[in-house]
Short mmCIF file of C-alpha atoms and ligand atoms in Angstrom, two decimals:
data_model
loop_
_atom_site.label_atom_id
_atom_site.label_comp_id
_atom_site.label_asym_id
_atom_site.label_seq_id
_atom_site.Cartn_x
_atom_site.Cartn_y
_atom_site.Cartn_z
CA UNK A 1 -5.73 -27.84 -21.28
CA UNK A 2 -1.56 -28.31 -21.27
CA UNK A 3 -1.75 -25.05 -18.61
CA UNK A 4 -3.88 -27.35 -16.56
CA UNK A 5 -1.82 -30.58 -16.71
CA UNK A 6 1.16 -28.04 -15.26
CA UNK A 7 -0.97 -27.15 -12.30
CA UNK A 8 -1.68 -30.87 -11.54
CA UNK A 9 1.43 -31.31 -12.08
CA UNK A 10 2.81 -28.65 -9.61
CA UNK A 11 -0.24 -29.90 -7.15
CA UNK A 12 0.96 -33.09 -6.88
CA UNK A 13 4.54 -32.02 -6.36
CA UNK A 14 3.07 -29.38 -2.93
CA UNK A 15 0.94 -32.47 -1.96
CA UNK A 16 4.06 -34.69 -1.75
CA UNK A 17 5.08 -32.53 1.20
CA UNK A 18 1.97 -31.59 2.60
CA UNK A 19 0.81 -28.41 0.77
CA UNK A 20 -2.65 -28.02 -0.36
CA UNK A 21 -2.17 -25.56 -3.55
CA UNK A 22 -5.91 -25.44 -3.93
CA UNK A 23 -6.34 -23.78 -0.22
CA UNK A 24 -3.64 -21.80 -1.17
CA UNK A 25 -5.46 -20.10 -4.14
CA UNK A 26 -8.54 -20.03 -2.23
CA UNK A 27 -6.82 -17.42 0.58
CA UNK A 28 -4.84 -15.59 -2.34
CA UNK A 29 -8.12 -15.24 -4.44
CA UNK A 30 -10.48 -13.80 -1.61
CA UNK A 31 -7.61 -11.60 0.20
CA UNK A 32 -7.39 -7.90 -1.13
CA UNK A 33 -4.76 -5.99 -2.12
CA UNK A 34 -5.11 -2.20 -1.85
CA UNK A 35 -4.06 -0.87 -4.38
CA UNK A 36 -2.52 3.03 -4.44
CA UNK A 37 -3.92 5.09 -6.81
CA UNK A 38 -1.07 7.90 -7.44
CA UNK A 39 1.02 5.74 -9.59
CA UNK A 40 -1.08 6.65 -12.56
CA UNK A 41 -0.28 10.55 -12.09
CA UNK A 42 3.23 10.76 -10.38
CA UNK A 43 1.22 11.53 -7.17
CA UNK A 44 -0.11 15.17 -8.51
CA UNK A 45 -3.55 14.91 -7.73
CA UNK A 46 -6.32 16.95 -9.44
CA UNK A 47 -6.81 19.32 -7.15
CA UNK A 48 -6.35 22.34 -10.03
CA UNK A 49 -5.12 22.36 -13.53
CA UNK A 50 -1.52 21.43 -13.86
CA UNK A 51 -1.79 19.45 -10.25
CA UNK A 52 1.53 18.41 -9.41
CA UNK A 53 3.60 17.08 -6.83
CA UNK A 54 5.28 19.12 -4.58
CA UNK A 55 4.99 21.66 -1.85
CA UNK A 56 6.77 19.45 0.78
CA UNK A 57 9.94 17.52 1.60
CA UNK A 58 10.00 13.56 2.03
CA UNK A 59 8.62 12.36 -1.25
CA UNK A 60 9.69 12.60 -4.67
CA UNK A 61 9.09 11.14 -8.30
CA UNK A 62 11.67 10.67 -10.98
CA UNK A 63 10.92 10.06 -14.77
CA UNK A 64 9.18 11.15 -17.16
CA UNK A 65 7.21 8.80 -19.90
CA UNK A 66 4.61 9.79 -21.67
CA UNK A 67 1.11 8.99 -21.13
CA UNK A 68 0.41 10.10 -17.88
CA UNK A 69 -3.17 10.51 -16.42
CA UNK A 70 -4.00 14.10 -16.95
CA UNK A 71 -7.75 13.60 -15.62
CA UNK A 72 -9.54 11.89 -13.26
CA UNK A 73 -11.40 10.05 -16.46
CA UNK A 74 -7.98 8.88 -17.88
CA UNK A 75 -6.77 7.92 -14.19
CA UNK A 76 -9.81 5.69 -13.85
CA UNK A 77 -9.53 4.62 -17.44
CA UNK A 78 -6.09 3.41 -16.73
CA UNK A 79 -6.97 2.13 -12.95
CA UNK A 80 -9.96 -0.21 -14.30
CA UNK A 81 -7.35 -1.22 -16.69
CA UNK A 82 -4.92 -2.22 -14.19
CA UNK A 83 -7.83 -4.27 -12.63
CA UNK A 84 -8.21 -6.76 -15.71
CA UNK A 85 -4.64 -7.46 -15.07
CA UNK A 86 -4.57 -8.24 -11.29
CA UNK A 87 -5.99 -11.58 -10.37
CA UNK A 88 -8.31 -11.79 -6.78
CA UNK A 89 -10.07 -9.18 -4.53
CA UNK A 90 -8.52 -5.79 -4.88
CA UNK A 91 -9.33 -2.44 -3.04
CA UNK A 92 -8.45 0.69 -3.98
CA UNK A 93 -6.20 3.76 -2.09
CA UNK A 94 -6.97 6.82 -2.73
CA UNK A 95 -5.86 10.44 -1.75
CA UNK A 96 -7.72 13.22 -0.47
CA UNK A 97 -5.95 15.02 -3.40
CA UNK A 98 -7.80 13.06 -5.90
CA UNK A 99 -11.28 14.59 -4.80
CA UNK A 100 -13.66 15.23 -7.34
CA UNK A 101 -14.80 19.03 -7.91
CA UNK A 102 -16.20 19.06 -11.16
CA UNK A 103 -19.64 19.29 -9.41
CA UNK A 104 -19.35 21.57 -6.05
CA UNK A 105 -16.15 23.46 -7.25
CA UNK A 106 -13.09 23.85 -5.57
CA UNK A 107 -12.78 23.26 -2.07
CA UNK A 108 -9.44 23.37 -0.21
CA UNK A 109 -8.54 21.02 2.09
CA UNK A 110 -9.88 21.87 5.28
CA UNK A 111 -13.00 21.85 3.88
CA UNK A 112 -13.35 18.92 2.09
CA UNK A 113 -16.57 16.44 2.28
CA UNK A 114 -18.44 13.33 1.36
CA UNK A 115 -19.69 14.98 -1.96
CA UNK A 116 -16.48 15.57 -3.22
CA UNK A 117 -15.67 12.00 -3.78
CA UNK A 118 -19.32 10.89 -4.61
CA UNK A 119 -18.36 10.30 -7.94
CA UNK A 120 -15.40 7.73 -6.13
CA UNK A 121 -18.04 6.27 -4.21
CA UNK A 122 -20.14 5.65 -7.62
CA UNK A 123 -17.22 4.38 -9.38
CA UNK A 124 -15.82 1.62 -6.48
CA UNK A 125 -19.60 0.50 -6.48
CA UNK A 126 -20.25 0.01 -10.40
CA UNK A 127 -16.45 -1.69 -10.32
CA UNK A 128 -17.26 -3.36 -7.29
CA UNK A 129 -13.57 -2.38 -5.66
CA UNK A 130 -14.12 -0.85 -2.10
CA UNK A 131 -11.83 2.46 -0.78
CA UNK A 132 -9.24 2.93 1.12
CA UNK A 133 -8.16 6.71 1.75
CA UNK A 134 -5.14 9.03 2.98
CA UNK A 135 -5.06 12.29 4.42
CA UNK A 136 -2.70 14.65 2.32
CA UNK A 137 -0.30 16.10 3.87
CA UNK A 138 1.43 17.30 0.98
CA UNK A 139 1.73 19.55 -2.39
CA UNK A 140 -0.07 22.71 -0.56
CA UNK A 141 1.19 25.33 0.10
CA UNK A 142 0.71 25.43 3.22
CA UNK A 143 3.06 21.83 3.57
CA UNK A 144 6.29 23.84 2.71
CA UNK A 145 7.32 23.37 6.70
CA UNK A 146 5.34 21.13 9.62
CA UNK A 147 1.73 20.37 9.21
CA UNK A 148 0.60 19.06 12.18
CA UNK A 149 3.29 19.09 14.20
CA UNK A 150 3.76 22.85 13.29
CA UNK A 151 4.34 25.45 16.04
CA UNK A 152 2.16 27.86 14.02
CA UNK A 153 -1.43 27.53 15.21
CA UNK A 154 -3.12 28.33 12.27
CA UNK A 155 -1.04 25.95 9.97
CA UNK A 156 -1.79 23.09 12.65
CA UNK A 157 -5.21 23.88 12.79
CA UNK A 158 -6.11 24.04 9.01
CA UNK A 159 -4.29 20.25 8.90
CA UNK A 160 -5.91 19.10 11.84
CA UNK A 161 -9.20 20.04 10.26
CA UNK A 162 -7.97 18.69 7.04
CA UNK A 163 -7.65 15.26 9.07
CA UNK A 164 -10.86 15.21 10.76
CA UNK A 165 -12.63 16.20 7.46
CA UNK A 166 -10.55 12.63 5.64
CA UNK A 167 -11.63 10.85 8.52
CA UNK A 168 -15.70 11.69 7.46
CA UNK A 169 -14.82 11.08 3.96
CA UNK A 170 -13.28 7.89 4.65
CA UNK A 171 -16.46 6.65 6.92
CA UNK A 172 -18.61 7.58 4.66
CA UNK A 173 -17.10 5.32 1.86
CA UNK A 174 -16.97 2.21 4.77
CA UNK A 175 -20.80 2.77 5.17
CA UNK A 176 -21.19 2.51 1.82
CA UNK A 177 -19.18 -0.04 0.75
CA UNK A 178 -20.05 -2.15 3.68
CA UNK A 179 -16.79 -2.88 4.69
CA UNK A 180 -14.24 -0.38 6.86
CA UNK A 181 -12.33 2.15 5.00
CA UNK A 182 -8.54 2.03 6.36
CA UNK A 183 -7.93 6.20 6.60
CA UNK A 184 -3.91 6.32 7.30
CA UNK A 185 -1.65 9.32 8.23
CA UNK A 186 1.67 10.10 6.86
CA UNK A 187 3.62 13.62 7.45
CA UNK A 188 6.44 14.83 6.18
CA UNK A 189 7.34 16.73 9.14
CA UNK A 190 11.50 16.89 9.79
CA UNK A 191 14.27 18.85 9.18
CA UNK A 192 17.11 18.77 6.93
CA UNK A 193 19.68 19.60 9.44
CA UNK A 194 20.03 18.78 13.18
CA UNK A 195 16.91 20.16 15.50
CA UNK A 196 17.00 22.51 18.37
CA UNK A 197 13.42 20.75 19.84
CA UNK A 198 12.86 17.30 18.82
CA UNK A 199 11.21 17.00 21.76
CA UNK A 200 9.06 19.99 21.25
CA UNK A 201 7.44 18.78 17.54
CA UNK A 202 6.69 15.32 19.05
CA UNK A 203 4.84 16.52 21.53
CA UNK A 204 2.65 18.51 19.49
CA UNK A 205 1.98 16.03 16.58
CA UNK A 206 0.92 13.99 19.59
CA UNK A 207 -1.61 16.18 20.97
CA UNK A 208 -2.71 16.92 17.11
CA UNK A 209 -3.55 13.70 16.22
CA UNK A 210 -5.30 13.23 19.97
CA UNK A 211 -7.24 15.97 18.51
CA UNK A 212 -8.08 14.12 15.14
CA UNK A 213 -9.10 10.89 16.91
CA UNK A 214 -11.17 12.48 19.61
CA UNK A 215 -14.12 12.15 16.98
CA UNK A 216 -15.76 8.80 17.04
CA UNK A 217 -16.63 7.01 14.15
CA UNK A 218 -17.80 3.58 13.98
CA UNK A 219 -15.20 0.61 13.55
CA UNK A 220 -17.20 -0.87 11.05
CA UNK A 221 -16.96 2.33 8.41
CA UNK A 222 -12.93 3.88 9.18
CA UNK A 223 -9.64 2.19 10.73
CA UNK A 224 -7.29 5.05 11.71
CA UNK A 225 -3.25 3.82 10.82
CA UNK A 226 -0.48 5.83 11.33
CA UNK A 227 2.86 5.60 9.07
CA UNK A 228 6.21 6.34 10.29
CA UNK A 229 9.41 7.43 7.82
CA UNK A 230 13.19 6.74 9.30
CA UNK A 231 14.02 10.13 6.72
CA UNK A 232 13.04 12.29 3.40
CA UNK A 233 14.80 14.55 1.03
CA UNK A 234 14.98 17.25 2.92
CA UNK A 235 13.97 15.94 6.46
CA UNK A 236 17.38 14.11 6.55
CA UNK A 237 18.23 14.82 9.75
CA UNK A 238 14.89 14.80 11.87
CA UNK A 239 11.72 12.66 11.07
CA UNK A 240 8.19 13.75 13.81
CA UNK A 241 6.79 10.88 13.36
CA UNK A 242 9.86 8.05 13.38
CA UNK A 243 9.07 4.90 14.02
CA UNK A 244 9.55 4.91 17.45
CA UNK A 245 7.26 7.41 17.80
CA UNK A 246 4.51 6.24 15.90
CA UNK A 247 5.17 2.66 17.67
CA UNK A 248 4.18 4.26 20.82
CA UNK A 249 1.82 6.33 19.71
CA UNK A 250 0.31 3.19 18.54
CA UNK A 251 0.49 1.11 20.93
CA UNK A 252 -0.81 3.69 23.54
CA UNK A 253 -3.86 4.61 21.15
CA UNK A 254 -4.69 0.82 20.00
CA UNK A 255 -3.85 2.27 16.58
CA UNK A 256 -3.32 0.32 13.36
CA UNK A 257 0.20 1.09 11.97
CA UNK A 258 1.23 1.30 8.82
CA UNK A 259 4.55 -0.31 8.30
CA UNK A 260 6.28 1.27 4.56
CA UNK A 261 9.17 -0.71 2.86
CA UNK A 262 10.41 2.14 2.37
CA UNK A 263 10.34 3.62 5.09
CA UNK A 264 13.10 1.89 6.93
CA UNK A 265 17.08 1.34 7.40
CA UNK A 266 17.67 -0.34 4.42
CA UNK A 267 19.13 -3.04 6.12
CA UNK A 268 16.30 -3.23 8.39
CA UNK A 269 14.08 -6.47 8.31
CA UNK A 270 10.67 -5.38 7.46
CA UNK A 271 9.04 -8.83 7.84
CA UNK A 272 10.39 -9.09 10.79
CA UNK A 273 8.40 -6.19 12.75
CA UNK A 274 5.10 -8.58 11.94
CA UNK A 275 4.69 -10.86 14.24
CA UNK A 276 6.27 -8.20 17.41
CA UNK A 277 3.53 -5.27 16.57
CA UNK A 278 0.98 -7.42 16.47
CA UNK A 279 1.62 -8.29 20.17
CA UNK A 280 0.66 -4.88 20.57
CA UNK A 281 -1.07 -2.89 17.70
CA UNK A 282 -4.34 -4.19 16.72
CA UNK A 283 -3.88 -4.49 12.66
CA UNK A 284 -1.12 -3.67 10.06
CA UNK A 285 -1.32 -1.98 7.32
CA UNK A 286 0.89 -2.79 4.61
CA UNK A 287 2.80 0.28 1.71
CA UNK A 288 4.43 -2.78 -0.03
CA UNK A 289 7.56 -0.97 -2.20
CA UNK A 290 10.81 -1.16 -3.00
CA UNK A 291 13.53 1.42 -1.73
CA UNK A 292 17.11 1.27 -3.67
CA UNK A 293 19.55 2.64 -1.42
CA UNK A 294 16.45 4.92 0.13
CA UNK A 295 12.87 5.52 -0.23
CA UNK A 296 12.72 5.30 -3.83
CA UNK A 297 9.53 4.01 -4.55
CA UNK A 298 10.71 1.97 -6.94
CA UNK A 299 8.01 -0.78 -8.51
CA UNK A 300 7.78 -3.25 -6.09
CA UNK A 301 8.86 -7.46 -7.75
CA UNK A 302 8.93 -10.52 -6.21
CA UNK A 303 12.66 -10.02 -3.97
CA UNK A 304 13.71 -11.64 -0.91
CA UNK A 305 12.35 -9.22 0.95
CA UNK A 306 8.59 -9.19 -0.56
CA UNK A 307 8.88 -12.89 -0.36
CA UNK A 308 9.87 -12.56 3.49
CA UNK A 309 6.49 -10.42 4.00
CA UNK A 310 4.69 -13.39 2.31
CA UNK A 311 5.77 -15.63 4.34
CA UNK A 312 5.39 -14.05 7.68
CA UNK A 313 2.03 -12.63 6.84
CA UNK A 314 1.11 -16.73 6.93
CA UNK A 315 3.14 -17.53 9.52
CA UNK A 316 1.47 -15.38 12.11
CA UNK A 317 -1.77 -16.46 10.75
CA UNK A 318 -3.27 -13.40 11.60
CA UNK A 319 -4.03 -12.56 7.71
CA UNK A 320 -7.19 -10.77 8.80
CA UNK A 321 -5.74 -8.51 10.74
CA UNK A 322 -3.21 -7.48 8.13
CA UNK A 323 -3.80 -5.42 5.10
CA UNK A 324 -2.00 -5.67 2.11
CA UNK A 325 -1.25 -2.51 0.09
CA UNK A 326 1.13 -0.78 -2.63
CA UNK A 327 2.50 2.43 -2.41
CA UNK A 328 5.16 2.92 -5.22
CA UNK A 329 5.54 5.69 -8.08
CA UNK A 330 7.63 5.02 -10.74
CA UNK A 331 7.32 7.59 -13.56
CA UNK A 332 10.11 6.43 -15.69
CA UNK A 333 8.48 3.55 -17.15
CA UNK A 334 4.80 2.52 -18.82
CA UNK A 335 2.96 3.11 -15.58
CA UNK A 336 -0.05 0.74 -16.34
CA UNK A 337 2.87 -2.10 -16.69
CA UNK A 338 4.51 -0.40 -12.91
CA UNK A 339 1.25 -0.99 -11.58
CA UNK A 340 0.73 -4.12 -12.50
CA UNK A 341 3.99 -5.74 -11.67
CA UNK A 342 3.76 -4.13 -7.93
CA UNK A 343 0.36 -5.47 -7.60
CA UNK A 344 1.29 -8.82 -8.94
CA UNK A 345 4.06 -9.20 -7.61
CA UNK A 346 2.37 -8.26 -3.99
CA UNK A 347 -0.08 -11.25 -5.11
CA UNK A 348 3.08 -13.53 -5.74
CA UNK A 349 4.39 -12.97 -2.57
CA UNK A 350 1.49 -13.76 -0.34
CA UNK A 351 1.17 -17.03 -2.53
CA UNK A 352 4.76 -17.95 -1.86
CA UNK A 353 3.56 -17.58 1.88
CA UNK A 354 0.85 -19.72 1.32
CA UNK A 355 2.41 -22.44 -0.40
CA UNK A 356 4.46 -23.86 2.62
CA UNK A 357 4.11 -26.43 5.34
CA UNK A 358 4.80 -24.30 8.24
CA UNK A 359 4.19 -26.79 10.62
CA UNK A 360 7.08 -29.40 9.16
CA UNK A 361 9.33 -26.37 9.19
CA UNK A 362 8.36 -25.78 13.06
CA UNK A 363 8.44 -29.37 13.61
CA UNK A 364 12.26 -28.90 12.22
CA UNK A 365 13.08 -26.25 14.40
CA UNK A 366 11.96 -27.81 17.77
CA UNK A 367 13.83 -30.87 16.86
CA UNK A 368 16.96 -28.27 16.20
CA UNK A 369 16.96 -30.05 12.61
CA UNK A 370 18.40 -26.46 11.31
CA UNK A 371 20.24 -28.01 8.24
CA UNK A 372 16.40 -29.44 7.55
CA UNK A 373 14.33 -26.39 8.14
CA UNK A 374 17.24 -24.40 5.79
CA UNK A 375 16.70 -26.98 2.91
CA UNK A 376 13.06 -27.34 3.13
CA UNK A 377 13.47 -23.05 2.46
CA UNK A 378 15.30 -23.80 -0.48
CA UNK A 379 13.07 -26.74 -2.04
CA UNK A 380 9.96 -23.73 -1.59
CA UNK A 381 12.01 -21.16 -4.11
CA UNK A 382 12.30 -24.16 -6.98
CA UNK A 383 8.83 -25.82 -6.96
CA UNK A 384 6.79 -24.94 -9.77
CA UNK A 385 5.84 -22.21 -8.02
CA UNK A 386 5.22 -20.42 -11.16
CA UNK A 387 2.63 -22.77 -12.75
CA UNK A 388 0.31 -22.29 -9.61
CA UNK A 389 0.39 -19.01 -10.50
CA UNK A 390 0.03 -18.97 -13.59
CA UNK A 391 -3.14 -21.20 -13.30
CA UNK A 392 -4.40 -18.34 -11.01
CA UNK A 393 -4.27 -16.03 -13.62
CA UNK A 394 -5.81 -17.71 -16.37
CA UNK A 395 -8.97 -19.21 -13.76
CA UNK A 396 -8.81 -15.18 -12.54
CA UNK A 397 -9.40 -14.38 -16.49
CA UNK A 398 -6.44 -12.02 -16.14
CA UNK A 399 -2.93 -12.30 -18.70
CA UNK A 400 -0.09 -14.23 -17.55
CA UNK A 401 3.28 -13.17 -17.00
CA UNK A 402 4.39 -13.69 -20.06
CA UNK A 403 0.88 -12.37 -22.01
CA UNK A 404 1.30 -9.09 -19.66
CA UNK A 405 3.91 -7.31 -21.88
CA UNK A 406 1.97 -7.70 -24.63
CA UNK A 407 -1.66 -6.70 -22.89
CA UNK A 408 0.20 -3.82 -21.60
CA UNK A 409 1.49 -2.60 -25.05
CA UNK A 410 -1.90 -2.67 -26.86
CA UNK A 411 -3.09 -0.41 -24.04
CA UNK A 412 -0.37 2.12 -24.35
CA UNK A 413 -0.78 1.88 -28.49
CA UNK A 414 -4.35 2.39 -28.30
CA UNK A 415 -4.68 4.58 -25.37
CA UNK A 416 -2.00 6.01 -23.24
CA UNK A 417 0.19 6.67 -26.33
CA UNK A 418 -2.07 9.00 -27.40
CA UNK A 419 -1.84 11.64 -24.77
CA UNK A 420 -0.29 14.60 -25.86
C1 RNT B 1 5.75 8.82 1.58
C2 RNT B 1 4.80 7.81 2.13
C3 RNT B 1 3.35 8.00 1.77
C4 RNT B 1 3.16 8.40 0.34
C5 RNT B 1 1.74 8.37 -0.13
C6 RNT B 1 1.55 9.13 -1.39
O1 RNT B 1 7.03 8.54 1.88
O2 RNT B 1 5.22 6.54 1.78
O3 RNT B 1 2.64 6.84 2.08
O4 RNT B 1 3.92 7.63 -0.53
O5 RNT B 1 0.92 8.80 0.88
ZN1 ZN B 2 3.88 4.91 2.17
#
């Protein structure tokens, strides 16, 4: 009852200047966040026994707590856990390298189908979470140079294939789940020092992935994104598929793109690529992180820059046509907690879009009230921002900030904790 006097209270303070909290939480409750699923397993996949990261250059995992997924059971033990602490509609991401073969046996991954992720396919419909899905280009061993921008033929044919195969997998889970599956494409293609033919591996990841799309699936089951990289460990000096190129590619393909935090100068404006691709991709996807000084992948909170994406997600108001997912891997702390701060804190952000009055602060601008449309930013970081929230959670059924520490401790004491 006192949790629900501070949400009147904090509704009465929005209403004062023309923000409807309740619409707010409507929008925030019914818009998914996908939700990666390789922050349960330091992105190693279970592929074989021992299933690891590795293989490949651009992406790397630090730490080492205990209590790591070491099956597919425990990763969706710990995943549905995760669930009963993130409030709203959720999705899930998932990685070609999290197939299941405990049925058909191994298959490698230019020959992977349907079946091997029917027991995905059971589990998003008895937790009622739909799929996402990535290629993976990655930790194989045939990823320890290009993949499909490759000069070799037979390398860029097995990971065209590959593609093409995670393209039927992903359509199959969108006709199932009645609602499309977003498939998206990252390579770690580059080179550590300066290239002879930049030109040259551009113009064959180009024709590779005209070669993926060529096959037709419906719109309704798979959207196609593509996801750029400025560099990687190892690829420091050359990156394929740079933003530019993928911007083009894009834009020439009516592509979704997948814009990474990450991914980016670190000075580089994230938010501020919305509202221009949009003129000219048809959706976004979103790998909501949070580089330190690069692509770190560290668990992604409620900064400046998260609370920019909010904000401009609204402001475009084209929220359907944006898609909202993590990509982070932290393996240095509790990774239930990472994932539940990252998703959260995603959540946060699109509610401290949601709860402004966008069209006093335009108002502002046009009259070139600047000193007005700066304060009116300021009053949105001090209302009680945090009681809306909180009264999301506990009407979501889900802990609080301040209950999570404690939900998350009982979990690794009973479960996680327990893993050799
Ligand atoms: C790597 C990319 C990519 C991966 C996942 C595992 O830099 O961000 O999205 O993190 O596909
Ligand atoms: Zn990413």
């Amino acid at each position: 009852m006192i949790k629900n006097d501070f949400y009147e209270h904090a509704r009465e303070k929005y209403a004062e200047i023309g923000i409807d909290t309740d619409a707010a939480l409507k929008t925030l409750r019914a818009t998914p966040v996908s939700m990666h699923c390789w922050q349960g397993d330091d992105v190693g996949g279970f592929e074989h026994e021992g299933s690891a990261l590795g293989g490949g250059n651009g992406i790397q995992v630090t730490g080492n707590y205990p209590g790591k997924a070491r099956t597919l059971a425990e990763l969706r033990e710990d995943i549905e856990k995760v669930f009963t602490l993130v409030p709203g509609a959720n999705r899930l991401n998932l990685h070609a390298s999290y197939a299941d073969f405990s049925e058909t046996g191994f298959a490698d991954r230019d020959s992977l189908e349907p079946k091997h992720f029917a027991s995905w396919i059971d589990w998003s419909k008895r937790n009622n979470i739909p799929l996402d899905f990535n290629s993976t280009f990655f930790s194989h061993p045939k990823a320890g140079g290009m993949t499909l921008s490759s000069k070799d033929k037979g390398i860029r044919d097995f990971w065209i294939e590959h593609a093409k195969r995670c393209r039927e997998i992903g359509a199959a889970f969108g006709k199932e789940q009645g609602s499309a599956c977003i498939h998206n494409i990252w390579i770690a293609d580059g080179m550590k020092d300066i290239p002879a033919d930049r030109n040259g591996y551009r113009k064959i990841l180009e024709s590779s992935l005209d070669e993926i799309l060529s096959v037709n699936h419906p719109a309704d089951f798979i959207k196609d994104c593509v996801e750029s990289k400025v560099f990687g460990i190892g690829t420091e000096s050359y990156v394929v598929g740079s933003h530019e190129f993928y911007m083009g590619y894009a834009t020439s393909r009516n592509l979704m793109l997948t814009l990474d935090m990450g991914h980016f100068h670190p000075t580089e404006n994230v938010a501020d690529k919305i509202s221009s691709m949009l003129m000219f991709v048809p959706e976004i996807m979103f790998h909501l992180s949070r580089g330190v000084r690069w692509d770190s992948d560290h668990v992604t909170i409620l900064n400046d820059d998260m609370r920019q994406i909010g904000e401009e997600v609204v402001r475009t108001g084209k929220l359907d046509k944006i898609h909202l997912g993590t990509d982070f891997f932290d393996g240095s702390i509790n990774r239930i907690g990472a994932w539940a701060i990252g998703t959260r804190a995603t959540k946060k952000a699109l509610l401290f879009g949601l709860l402004q009055n966008n069209k006093k602060l335009v108002e502002y601008e046009e009259d070139g009230n600047y000193f007005a449309r700066l304060a009116m930013n300021e009053l949105y970081k001090t209302l009680p921002f945090g009681d809306v929230w909180e009264h999301f959670c506990i009407s979501e059924g889900v802990p609080t900030d301040a209950q999570l520490i404690n939900a998350v401790a009982d979990y690794e004491k009973n479960v996680t904790s327990k893993r050799a």
